[in-house]
Structure formats: structure tokens, C-alpha cells
Coordinates of C-alpha atoms in Angstrom, one line a residue:
M4 CA 8.9 -19.0 14.4
D5 CA 6.9 -21.7 12.6
L6 CA 7.4 -20.7 9.0
D7 CA 5.3 -23.6 7.6
A8 CA 2.3 -22.6 9.7
I9 CA 2.7 -19.0 8.5
T10 CA 2.8 -20.1 4.9
K11 CA -0.3 -22.3 5.4
Y12 CA -2.3 -19.5 7.1
S13 CA -1.1 -16.9 4.7
A14 CA -2.6 -18.9 1.8
L15 CA -6.0 -18.6 3.6
H16 CA -5.6 -14.8 3.5
A17 CA -4.4 -14.5 -0.1
K18 CA -3.3 -11.2 -1.6
P19 CA -5.3 -10.1 -4.7
S20 CA -2.8 -9.9 -7.6
G21 CA -1.7 -6.4 -8.7
L22 CA -2.9 -4.6 -5.5
I23 CA -0.4 -2.1 -4.1
L24 CA -1.2 -0.2 -0.9
Q25 CA 0.8 2.5 1.0
Y26 CA 0.9 2.8 4.9
G27 CA 0.4 6.5 5.6
T28 CA -0.6 8.6 8.6
A29 CA -4.0 7.0 8.6
G30 CA -2.5 3.5 8.2
F31 CA -4.0 1.4 5.2
R32 CA -7.4 2.4 3.8
T33 CA -9.2 1.0 0.8
K34 CA -12.3 -1.0 -0.1
A35 CA -13.0 -3.6 2.6
E36 CA -13.0 -6.5 0.2
H37 CA -9.4 -5.9 -0.6
L38 CA -8.1 -5.9 3.0
D39 CA -8.2 -9.5 4.3
H40 CA -4.5 -10.3 3.5
V41 CA -3.4 -6.9 4.9
M42 CA -5.2 -7.5 8.2
F43 CA -3.5 -10.9 8.6
R44 CA -0.1 -9.5 7.8
M45 CA -0.6 -6.5 10.2
G46 CA -1.3 -9.1 12.9
L47 CA 2.1 -10.6 12.1
L48 CA 3.8 -7.2 12.1
A49 CA 2.2 -6.2 15.4
V50 CA 3.7 -9.4 17.0
L51 CA 7.2 -8.5 15.7
R52 CA 6.8 -4.9 17.0
S53 CA 5.6 -6.1 20.3
K54 CA 8.6 -8.5 20.6
Q55 CA 11.0 -5.8 19.6
T56 CA 9.7 -3.1 22.1
K57 CA 8.8 -5.7 24.8
S58 CA 5.5 -3.8 25.0
T59 CA 1.8 -4.1 24.2
I60 CA 1.0 -3.0 20.6
G61 CA -2.5 -2.0 19.3
V62 CA -4.2 -2.8 16.0
M63 CA -7.2 -0.7 15.2
V64 CA -9.6 -1.8 12.3
T65 CA -11.2 1.4 11.0
A66 CA -11.4 3.7 8.0
S67 CA -12.4 6.8 10.2
H68 CA -14.4 9.3 8.1
N69 CA -14.3 7.2 4.8
P70 CA -17.5 5.7 3.4
E71 CA -19.0 2.6 5.0
E72 CA -17.9 0.2 2.3
D73 CA -14.2 1.1 2.9
N74 CA -12.1 -0.1 5.8
G75 CA -8.5 0.2 7.1
V76 CA -6.0 -0.7 9.8
K77 CA -3.4 1.1 11.8
L78 CA -0.9 0.0 14.4
I79 CA -0.5 1.8 17.7
D80 CA 3.0 2.1 19.3
P81 CA 3.7 1.5 23.1
L82 CA 2.8 5.0 24.4
G83 CA -0.3 5.2 22.4
E84 CA 1.4 7.1 19.6
M85 CA 1.4 6.5 15.8
L86 CA 3.6 3.7 14.4
A87 CA 7.3 4.7 14.1
P88 CA 8.2 5.7 10.5
S89 CA 10.7 2.9 9.9
W90 CA 7.9 0.4 10.8
E91 CA 5.5 2.2 8.5
E92 CA 8.0 1.1 5.7
H93 CA 7.9 -2.5 7.0
A94 CA 4.1 -2.4 7.0
T95 CA 4.0 -1.2 3.3
C96 CA 6.5 -3.8 2.3
L97 CA 4.8 -6.7 4.1
A98 CA 1.3 -5.7 2.7
N99 CA 2.5 -5.7 -0.9
I100 CA 4.8 -8.8 -1.2
E101 CA 3.7 -12.0 -2.9
E102 CA 3.0 -15.1 -0.9
Q103 CA 6.3 -16.8 -1.8
D104 CA 8.3 -13.9 -0.3
M105 CA 6.5 -13.9 3.1
Q106 CA 9.0 -16.0 5.0
R107 CA 12.0 -14.1 3.7
V108 CA 10.5 -10.7 4.5
L109 CA 9.5 -11.6 8.1
I110 CA 13.1 -12.9 8.7
D111 CA 14.5 -9.7 7.1
I112 CA 12.4 -7.4 9.4
G113 CA 13.4 -9.5 12.4
E114 CA 17.1 -9.2 11.6
K115 CA 16.9 -5.5 10.7
E116 CA 15.1 -4.6 13.9
A117 CA 17.0 -7.1 16.2
V118 CA 13.7 -8.9 17.1
N119 CA 14.1 -11.6 19.8
F120 CA 11.7 -14.3 18.5
Q121 CA 11.7 -15.9 21.9
Q122 CA 10.3 -12.8 23.5
D123 CA 6.6 -12.8 24.5
A124 CA 4.3 -10.6 22.5
F125 CA 0.9 -9.0 23.4
V126 CA -1.4 -7.3 21.0
V127 CA -4.7 -5.5 21.7
I128 CA -7.3 -5.1 19.0
G129 CA -10.2 -2.8 18.5
R130 CA -12.7 -2.1 15.7
D131 CA -15.3 0.4 14.5
T132 CA -19.0 -0.3 13.6
R133 CA -18.5 -1.1 9.9
P134 CA -20.2 -4.3 8.7
S135 CA -16.8 -5.6 7.5
S136 CA -14.8 -4.8 10.7
E137 CA -15.6 -8.0 12.7
K138 CA -14.4 -10.4 10.0
L139 CA -11.3 -8.3 9.3
S140 CA -10.4 -8.1 13.0
Q141 CA -10.5 -11.9 13.0
S142 CA -7.9 -11.9 10.2
V143 CA -5.7 -9.8 12.5
I144 CA -6.1 -12.3 15.3
D145 CA -5.1 -15.1 12.8
G146 CA -1.9 -13.2 12.1
V147 CA -1.2 -12.6 15.8
T148 CA -1.8 -16.2 16.9
V149 CA 0.2 -17.9 14.1
L150 CA 3.3 -16.0 15.3
G151 CA 2.6 -17.1 18.9
G152 CA 1.4 -13.8 20.1
Q153 CA -1.1 -13.3 22.9
F154 CA -4.0 -10.9 22.3
H155 CA -7.0 -9.2 23.9
D156 CA -9.9 -8.3 21.6
Y157 CA -11.7 -5.2 23.0
G158 CA -14.3 -5.5 20.3
M159 CA -15.9 -2.2 19.3
L160 CA -14.0 0.9 20.5
T161 CA -13.4 4.4 19.2
T162 CA -9.9 4.8 17.8
P163 CA -8.7 7.0 20.7
Q164 CA -10.0 4.5 23.2
L165 CA -7.7 1.8 21.8
H166 CA -4.8 4.4 22.0
Y167 CA -5.8 4.9 25.7
M168 CA -5.8 1.1 26.3
V169 CA -2.3 0.7 24.8
Y170 CA -0.9 3.6 26.9
C171 CA -2.5 2.3 30.1
R172 CA -1.2 -1.3 29.6
N173 CA 2.4 0.0 29.0
T174 CA 2.5 2.3 32.0
S175 CA 1.3 -0.3 34.5
D176 CA -2.1 1.4 34.8
Q177 CA -0.5 4.6 36.1
Y178 CA -2.3 6.6 33.5
G179 CA -5.6 4.8 34.0
K180 CA -7.2 1.4 34.0
A181 CA -7.0 -0.4 30.6
T182 CA -10.8 -1.1 30.5
I183 CA -13.7 0.7 28.9
E184 CA -15.0 1.4 32.4
G185 CA -11.6 2.8 33.3
Y186 CA -11.8 5.2 30.4
Y187 CA -15.3 6.4 31.2
Q188 CA -14.5 6.9 34.9
K189 CA -11.2 8.7 34.4
H190 CA -12.5 11.2 31.9
S191 CA -15.9 11.7 33.5
K192 CA -14.4 12.3 37.0
A193 CA -12.0 15.0 35.6
F194 CA -14.9 16.6 33.7
V195 CA -17.3 16.7 36.7
E196 CA -14.6 18.1 39.0
L197 CA -13.7 20.8 36.5
T198 CA -17.3 21.9 35.9
K199 CA -18.0 22.1 39.7
Q200 CA -15.9 25.3 39.6
A201 CA -18.3 27.0 37.2
S202 CA -20.6 29.7 38.4
C203 CA -24.1 29.8 36.9
S204 CA -23.4 32.6 34.4
G205 CA -23.5 32.3 30.6
D206 CA -25.2 29.2 29.2
E207 CA -26.9 27.8 32.3
N208 CA -28.7 25.0 30.5
R209 CA -25.7 22.7 29.7
T210 CA -27.1 20.7 26.8
L211 CA -25.3 19.7 23.6
K212 CA -26.6 18.2 20.4
I213 CA -24.1 15.6 19.0
D214 CA -24.0 14.2 15.5
C215 CA -22.3 10.8 15.9
A216 CA -21.8 10.2 12.1
N217 CA -23.7 6.9 12.5
G218 CA -20.5 5.5 14.0
I219 CA -18.9 4.1 17.2
G220 CA -19.1 7.4 19.0
A221 CA -22.8 7.0 19.6
L222 CA -22.5 3.6 21.2
K223 CA -19.7 4.7 23.5
L224 CA -21.4 8.0 24.5
R225 CA -24.6 6.1 25.3
E226 CA -22.6 3.9 27.7
M227 CA -20.7 6.8 29.2
E228 CA -23.3 9.6 29.5
H229 CA -24.6 8.5 32.9
Y230 CA -21.2 9.2 34.4
F231 CA -21.3 12.9 33.6
S232 CA -25.0 13.6 33.1
Q233 CA -25.2 15.8 36.3
S234 CA -22.9 18.3 34.5
L235 CA -23.9 17.9 30.9
S236 CA -27.0 16.7 29.0
V237 CA -26.2 15.2 25.6
H238 CA -28.7 14.6 22.8
L239 CA -27.4 12.1 20.2
F240 CA -28.3 12.2 16.5
N241 CA -27.1 10.0 13.6
D242 CA -26.6 7.3 16.3
G243 CA -26.4 4.3 13.9
T244 CA -30.0 3.1 14.4
K245 CA -30.7 4.2 10.8
G246 CA -28.6 5.8 8.2
K247 CA -25.1 4.9 6.9
L248 CA -21.8 5.6 8.5
N249 CA -20.4 9.1 7.5
H250 CA -23.2 9.5 4.9
L251 CA -24.3 13.2 4.8
C252 CA -23.2 13.5 8.4
G253 CA -20.1 13.6 10.6
A254 CA -17.3 16.1 11.2
D255 CA -15.8 15.8 7.7
F256 CA -19.1 16.3 5.9
V257 CA -20.0 19.4 8.1
K258 CA -16.5 20.9 7.6
S259 CA -16.2 20.4 3.9
H260 CA -19.9 21.3 3.0
Q261 CA -20.2 24.1 5.6
K262 CA -23.7 23.0 6.5
P263 CA -25.4 21.0 9.3
P264 CA -25.6 17.2 9.0
E265 CA -28.8 15.5 7.8
G266 CA -30.8 14.0 10.6
M267 CA -30.3 16.8 13.1
E268 CA -32.9 19.5 14.0
M269 CA -31.2 22.7 14.8
K270 CA -32.9 25.6 16.6
S271 CA -31.2 29.1 16.6
N272 CA -28.2 29.5 18.8
E273 CA -28.2 25.8 20.0
R274 CA -24.7 24.4 20.6
C275 CA -24.0 21.4 18.3
C276 CA -21.0 19.3 17.4
S277 CA -20.1 16.5 15.0
F278 CA -17.8 13.5 15.5
D279 CA -16.3 11.6 12.6
G280 CA -16.9 7.8 12.2
D281 CA -14.2 6.6 14.7
A282 CA -14.6 9.6 17.0
D283 CA -11.1 11.1 16.7
R284 CA -12.3 14.5 15.2
I285 CA -14.8 17.1 16.4
V286 CA -16.2 20.3 15.0
Y287 CA -18.8 22.6 16.6
Y288 CA -21.4 24.8 14.9
Y289 CA -24.7 26.7 15.5
Q290 CA -27.3 28.5 13.5
D291 CA -27.9 32.2 14.3
A292 CA -31.4 33.9 14.6
D293 CA -31.3 34.7 10.9
G294 CA -30.8 31.0 10.0
H295 CA -27.1 31.4 9.0
F296 CA -24.8 28.4 9.7
H297 CA -21.6 29.1 11.7
L298 CA -18.8 26.5 11.8
I299 CA -16.4 26.5 14.7
D300 CA -13.4 24.4 13.4
G301 CA -10.1 23.2 14.8
D302 CA -8.5 26.6 14.7
K303 CA -11.2 28.1 17.1
I304 CA -11.0 25.0 19.3
A305 CA -7.2 25.4 19.7
T306 CA -7.7 29.1 20.4
L307 CA -10.3 28.4 23.2
I308 CA -8.2 25.7 24.9
S309 CA -4.8 27.4 24.6
S310 CA -6.1 30.8 25.8
F311 CA -7.7 29.1 28.9
L312 CA -4.5 27.2 29.6
K313 CA -2.5 30.4 29.4
E314 CA -4.9 32.1 31.8
L315 CA -4.5 29.2 34.3
L316 CA -0.7 29.3 34.1
L317 CA -0.8 33.1 34.8
E318 CA -3.1 32.5 37.8
V319 CA -0.8 29.9 39.4
G320 CA 2.3 32.0 38.5
E321 CA 4.0 29.1 36.7
S322 CA 6.2 29.7 33.6
L323 CA 5.7 26.4 31.8
S324 CA 6.2 26.9 28.1
I325 CA 3.0 26.7 26.0
G326 CA 2.9 26.7 22.2
V327 CA 0.2 26.3 19.6
V328 CA 1.1 24.3 16.4
Q329 CA -0.7 25.0 13.2
T330 CA -0.3 24.3 9.5
A331 CA -0.4 26.8 6.6
Y332 CA -4.2 26.1 6.4
A333 CA -4.9 27.7 9.7
N334 CA -6.9 30.9 9.3
G335 CA -4.7 34.0 9.4
N336 CA -6.9 35.7 12.0
S337 CA -6.6 32.7 14.4
T338 CA -2.8 33.1 14.3
R339 CA -3.1 36.9 14.8
Y340 CA -5.5 36.5 17.8
L341 CA -3.3 34.0 19.5
E342 CA 0.0 35.9 19.0
E343 CA -1.3 39.5 19.4
V344 CA -4.2 39.3 21.9
M345 CA -3.5 36.2 24.0
K346 CA 0.4 36.4 23.6
V347 CA 0.6 32.6 23.0
P348 CA 3.4 31.6 20.6
V349 CA 2.3 30.0 17.4
Y350 CA 4.4 27.7 15.2
C351 CA 3.7 26.4 11.7
T352 CA 4.6 22.9 10.4
K353 CA 4.0 20.9 7.3
T354 CA 0.5 19.4 6.8
G355 CA -0.1 16.1 8.6
V356 CA -0.7 15.0 12.2
K357 CA 2.7 13.5 12.6
H358 CA 4.4 16.9 11.9
L359 CA 2.1 18.7 14.3
H360 CA 2.5 16.1 17.0
H361 CA 6.3 16.1 16.7
K362 CA 6.5 19.9 17.1
A363 CA 4.0 20.0 20.0
Q364 CA 6.3 17.7 21.9
E365 CA 8.9 20.4 22.1
F366 CA 6.8 22.4 24.7
D367 CA 5.8 21.8 28.3
I368 CA 2.2 22.1 27.0
G369 CA 1.7 21.8 23.2
V370 CA -1.7 22.4 21.6
Y371 CA -2.4 21.3 18.1
F372 CA -5.6 21.1 16.1
E373 CA -6.0 20.8 12.3
A374 CA -8.8 22.9 10.9
N375 CA -10.7 19.5 10.3
G376 CA -11.0 19.1 14.1
H377 CA -8.4 16.5 14.7
G378 CA -6.0 17.4 17.5
T379 CA -5.1 17.3 21.2
V380 CA -3.0 18.9 24.0
L381 CA 0.3 17.2 24.9
F382 CA 1.8 17.7 28.4
S383 CA 5.5 16.9 29.0
K384 CA 6.4 14.7 32.0
F385 CA 7.8 17.8 33.7
A386 CA 4.6 19.7 33.2
E387 CA 2.5 16.8 34.6
M388 CA 4.8 16.6 37.7
K389 CA 4.8 20.3 38.2
I390 CA 1.0 20.6 37.8
R391 CA 0.3 17.8 40.3
Q392 CA 2.7 19.3 42.8
L393 CA 1.1 22.8 42.5
A394 CA -2.4 21.3 43.0
K395 CA -1.2 19.9 46.4
E396 CA 0.9 22.8 47.6
L397 CA -0.9 26.1 46.5
E398 CA -3.7 27.8 48.4
D399 CA -7.0 29.5 47.6
N400 CA -7.5 30.7 44.0
K401 CA -4.0 29.5 42.9
R402 CA -4.8 26.0 44.1
K403 CA -8.2 26.1 42.3
A404 CA -6.4 27.0 39.1
A405 CA -3.8 24.3 39.6
K406 CA -6.6 21.7 40.2
M407 CA -8.2 22.8 36.9
L408 CA -4.9 22.3 35.1
E409 CA -4.7 18.8 36.7
N410 CA -8.3 18.0 35.6
I411 CA -7.5 19.2 32.0
F412 CA -4.4 17.0 32.0
D413 CA -6.5 14.0 33.0
L414 CA -9.1 14.7 30.3
F415 CA -6.8 14.7 27.3
N416 CA -5.7 11.5 25.6
Q417 CA -2.0 12.0 25.6
A418 CA -1.3 10.4 22.3
T419 CA -4.0 11.3 19.8
G420 CA -7.0 13.4 19.1
D421 CA -10.1 12.1 20.9
A422 CA -13.5 13.7 20.1
I423 CA -15.0 12.6 23.4
S424 CA -12.3 14.1 25.6
D425 CA -12.0 17.2 23.4
M426 CA -15.8 17.7 23.7
L427 CA -15.6 17.4 27.5
V428 CA -12.7 19.9 27.8
I429 CA -14.5 22.4 25.5
E430 CA -17.8 22.1 27.4
A431 CA -16.0 22.6 30.7
I432 CA -14.1 25.7 29.5
L433 CA -17.3 27.3 28.1
A434 CA -19.1 26.7 31.4
L435 CA -16.1 28.0 33.5
K436 CA -15.8 31.1 31.4
G437 CA -19.6 31.6 31.1
L438 CA -19.3 31.7 27.3
T439 CA -22.2 31.0 24.9
V440 CA -21.3 29.4 21.6
Q441 CA -21.8 32.8 19.8
Q442 CA -19.4 34.5 22.2
W443 CA -16.8 31.8 21.5
D444 CA -17.3 32.2 17.8
A445 CA -16.9 36.0 18.1
L446 CA -13.3 35.7 19.7
Y447 CA -12.2 36.5 16.1
T448 CA -13.6 36.5 12.6
D449 CA -12.1 34.2 10.1
I450 CA -10.5 35.9 7.1
P451 CA -12.5 34.9 3.9
N452 CA -10.7 32.0 2.2
R453 CA -11.0 29.6 -0.7
Q454 CA -9.4 26.2 -1.4
L455 CA -9.1 24.9 -5.0
K456 CA -7.1 22.0 -6.6
V457 CA -5.4 21.9 -10.0
K458 CA -4.8 18.6 -11.9
V459 CA -1.2 18.2 -13.0
A460 CA 0.7 15.6 -14.9
D461 CA 3.2 15.1 -12.1
R462 CA 2.7 16.6 -8.6
Q463 CA 6.4 16.2 -7.8
V464 CA 7.3 19.2 -10.0
I465 CA 6.1 21.3 -7.0
S466 CA 8.4 21.4 -4.0
T467 CA 8.0 23.7 -1.0
T468 CA 9.8 25.2 1.9
D469 CA 8.9 27.3 5.1
A470 CA 6.3 24.7 6.3
E471 CA 4.8 24.6 2.7
R472 CA 4.2 28.3 2.6
Q473 CA 6.7 29.0 -0.2
A474 CA 7.1 27.1 -3.5
V475 CA 10.7 26.3 -4.5
T476 CA 10.0 24.7 -7.8
P477 CA 8.9 25.1 -10.6
P478 CA 11.0 28.2 -11.3
G479 CA 8.9 31.4 -11.4
L480 CA 5.9 30.0 -9.6
Q481 CA 6.5 31.7 -6.2
E482 CA 7.3 35.0 -7.9
A483 CA 4.0 34.8 -9.8
I484 CA 2.1 34.1 -6.5
N485 CA 3.9 37.0 -4.8
G486 CA 2.8 39.3 -7.6
L487 CA -0.9 38.1 -7.4
V488 CA -1.0 38.4 -3.6
K489 CA 0.1 42.1 -3.8
K490 CA -3.1 42.9 -5.7
Y491 CA -5.4 42.2 -2.7
R492 CA -5.7 43.4 0.9
L493 CA -5.0 41.2 3.9
S494 CA -4.1 38.5 1.5
R495 CA -1.9 35.4 1.4
A496 CA -1.7 32.3 -0.8
F497 CA 0.2 29.1 -1.0
V498 CA 0.3 25.9 -3.1
R499 CA 1.3 22.4 -2.1
P500 CA 1.3 19.0 -3.8
S501 CA -1.3 16.5 -2.6
G502 CA 0.1 13.6 -0.7
T503 CA -2.1 11.0 -2.5
E504 CA -3.0 12.2 -6.0
D505 CA -1.6 14.2 -9.0
V506 CA -3.2 17.5 -7.9
V507 CA -1.8 20.7 -6.5
R508 CA -3.8 22.2 -3.6
V509 CA -4.3 26.0 -3.7
Y510 CA -5.2 28.1 -0.6
A511 CA -5.9 31.8 -0.7
E512 CA -7.1 34.4 1.9
A513 CA -8.1 38.0 1.3
D514 CA -10.3 40.8 2.9
S515 CA -13.5 39.7 1.1
Q516 CA -14.9 36.4 -0.1
E517 CA -14.9 37.8 -3.7
S518 CA -11.2 38.7 -3.4
A519 CA -10.3 35.3 -1.9
N520 CA -12.1 33.5 -4.7
S521 CA -10.4 35.7 -7.3
L522 CA -6.9 35.2 -5.8
A523 CA -7.4 31.5 -5.6
Y524 CA -8.5 31.3 -9.2
E525 CA -5.5 33.4 -10.4
V526 CA -3.0 31.3 -8.4
S527 CA -4.6 28.2 -9.9
L528 CA -4.1 29.5 -13.4
A529 CA -0.4 30.2 -12.6
V530 CA 0.0 26.6 -11.3
F531 CA -1.7 25.3 -14.4
Q532 CA 0.6 27.2 -16.7
L533 CA 3.9 26.8 -14.8
A534 CA 3.5 23.3 -13.2
G535 CA 2.2 21.2 -16.1
G536 CA -1.6 21.4 -15.6
I537 CA -3.7 18.9 -17.5
G538 CA -7.4 18.7 -18.5
E539 CA -9.6 21.8 -18.4
R540 CA -8.0 25.1 -17.5
P541 CA -9.1 26.6 -14.1
Q542 CA -12.3 28.6 -14.5
P543 CA -13.6 31.4 -12.2
R544 CA -16.7 29.4 -11.1
F545 CA -17.9 31.0 -7.9

């Protein structure tokens, strides 16, 4: 390790004084102009992680659904998964140290993690379409090369595509070819094979309008669409030719504002969906004949996919374990429908993709989607082996069902949510079941709900248990919530501290929107009074 060269290069990527950043589930995110030093240092860290694991590591330059002027970076571990928690701590430490401590901290990480500095290192790099991304990815490359690492720069990719590349490279291309063509061919082939089984009932004209958030999803779908155009016709909006990334469009905008994106013409009952800026989230929606907007979020996506998987498993007579993992934010009626109608077991975890992902790994087939449309299906190695075996051995309808399971396995990105592969799976299931978007929406009706937040002096006064559904502290808060919930029909409510700011998030459900609003307001008031609320008292503004 050439410490002098590192010191020299590090001075070219100087850290702004006083800036402190935290590596979280989404990596680092902030204004792009503050990130040059972080990118250089994450290049260094990726080399250390590669040497330690003797594997290819990914570095993705993106800020996902954040505004265009922001940027960010996250590292991808050998099997395409999120960076290990102990290395998240190293990332935070390395990003925040002063120049003079750089050598010491790199040596410390090397010793702590038993890194062999003679080991070869290989890092793959991808970036989104932000104006700042190309220069920032060059800073990553500076960090990789100064530590003697080899690299391949894929240029512009969706975040899930870089996860795919890392996974392919570390499994000797058994999962797929680690090229963009390899990604397109693998996913399109599985989709076309799957949709061949569909009869012509239901929505015969397979067309889909896609809001691409003026992001990378548009570029990649344009390159990919000819591979699957015989089975699905896509019309792209907010494709980056005009308009700003994530501005008044994209999955996050549609979900939070409960309305269609700007720049998309919607006719009644047309199937539409939105990606986010780096194409790892998807939500569907449509407008009914009366002009009312209907959102189909992650809960309904998980319900459609898990129900279909359960039907296929019953058809082939295979008892692989299947489970759906949700957070406390999942609508109560989605949980009821899955458990009571489809007989699919549902489990609740704390909020955050890493908690959902971890729990989903406990099943042969684990399905998780956050309400915001970020999610995937995980298949265990045993499930993969069993499904491929059944697809060869079974006959007639059972073989057909096993082949469908195999195609669905091939469509899902095994490590992370992928809006493109999620979209292809959803479109295939709707075609196979002959469902229109309205029929999908009608599987169950969401219980009316309301989310609010309360400013507090210190969010740490709130602690929770039971996957964040019960407040442990401050004393008396849970009792107060229980008393308020009893006043309303079909109701529940919970509170949890924000992970990033001094606010407490409040969620309430009840039998009518008016009751949900009222319950959320009353719980907010209890939080304000018992958990050290600051500023204006909550008001019943609905």
C-alpha cells in the first residue's frame, strides 16, 4: 500500500471542514458538491472490501429518488446484496476523518478485517443520469486505482443492473452474463416464455404507460424494449429528453402525492406505472371512468405476486415454504387478504429494507415490498434447485406450472428491488390470470389511513417493540394510544421515531377516512404531550 500516493491523491479530493455524513441503508446522500472526497474514499474502501472477500465489489453513484442536485454512493457486496453492517461503520468513519488521519484509519480497517494487501482487487462502477455523476464516478476510480485495484466502469446503469453485474461476476456467470446485453436477454427471455402461456382473455392489448422519472430507467428500457416487444408494448413518459430528474414525477412523487405524474396523459382505465430515478422502485396506478385516481402500491404488488406463486406451488404439489414480509405500514386489509383468503403467512419487521430482506431469507420463497414500491422475491438455493428439477421431471399442467416458477425465478434480481424485472413479472401475471388493472386493484380495498409527523426535542425518547407496533417509552404513551384506538372501528395506530430527523412518525387506520384522520390527530397530540413535542401543537387540519 503506497501511503504517500494515497496522501497525495487524497489532498486532490479534500474534505470540506465540518461536514459529517452517515452511511445508511441508501449509502451516503447529500448535495452533489459535498461528495467528491466521499467518492474517492469509497473507492479506497471498495478495494479493501474486495481484497478481504476475494470478490468483485460494486460502487453505485446515485441518489435514487432525491432531487437532481443531490447525489450519493453505495457499495454492493459480493452476492449483489447491501454492504455488511460492520463495513457500513467503516464507510462512515472513513468519510468523516480529517486528511491527516487517513493513513492510520486505512491501516486500522485492514488490521481489524484481516485484509491481505497483496490480494488482487476488482471493483465495478455504475452511475445514474445526474449531471454530477460522471465526475463523481471518476473520483471513485481515483480511489480504486491509487490502492492498486482493477476496475470496470459500466457507465450509466440502473442501480439493480449494477447489483446484477456484481452477482454475475462472483458466480462465474452462472446467474447470467455480466454485461448489459446479458441482463436484457436473461430477463426478456424469461418474460417472453412466461407470457406465451397466457390465453387471450382479460386485457388483450398488452400496452403499458411508464413514467421513467426523467431518469436512467428510460435509457435502459429504450435499449431493452425490442427484446420483449412481441409480448408487451411500452410507452415511455418523462424519459429525460426534457424535465428534471424526479421533479413532479417518479414513483416517490406519485406515492406521496396520490396523483399521476406531470407529463403523462392518462385515459380512463389505462394501466400505468412509475419508476424512481435509479429504477429500483415501482408503483402502478390508473384513472377510473369518473376520473378518480387509484394507486396500486407495494402492498398490492406483493399480494399479486405471492398469491400467484402460492397457486403455482399448489399446482406442482410442492411444499416449499413461502412467506410475505411487511412492515407496520402495510395496510391492514392487505395482511388480512393474504392470511385469510390466500392462506399465505405474513411476517412483520421493523421499517427498512435490510430488516425485510433479512427476514425474507428465512423462507424457501420470501416476498417483500415496502408500500413505496421497493421490493423483490428471494428464492433459496434449495428452492432454485427444486424448481429447476421439477421443470425437467413433471408432465403436462404440472410441468407448465413448474416452468412458470422457473421463469419467475429468472426474472427476479436476487439481491435487490428492480423496477424493470418487477414490471415484467407483474405484466406476465396479469396476462396469465387475465386480470385488468381494475380487477387487480379490487382484490381488496385499503383501509383508510393517515400518516402524520410530530416535531420533538429528542426522537430517542421514543422506543418501540413488536416490529415498531408498540411504544415502550415514554411511560404512558402506549396506554394512551390503546385508549384512543378503542374509540374507532377497524382501527390501529402506532408511532415510531424517524431514522434521520427529530420527528416522530404517526400512522393510523380506521373504518373511514374521517375516523383515520381523527385518530391520527389524537395520537399526534398524545405524542406531543408525552414525548416532548416542540413548536406548534398538532392541529386537526384535514
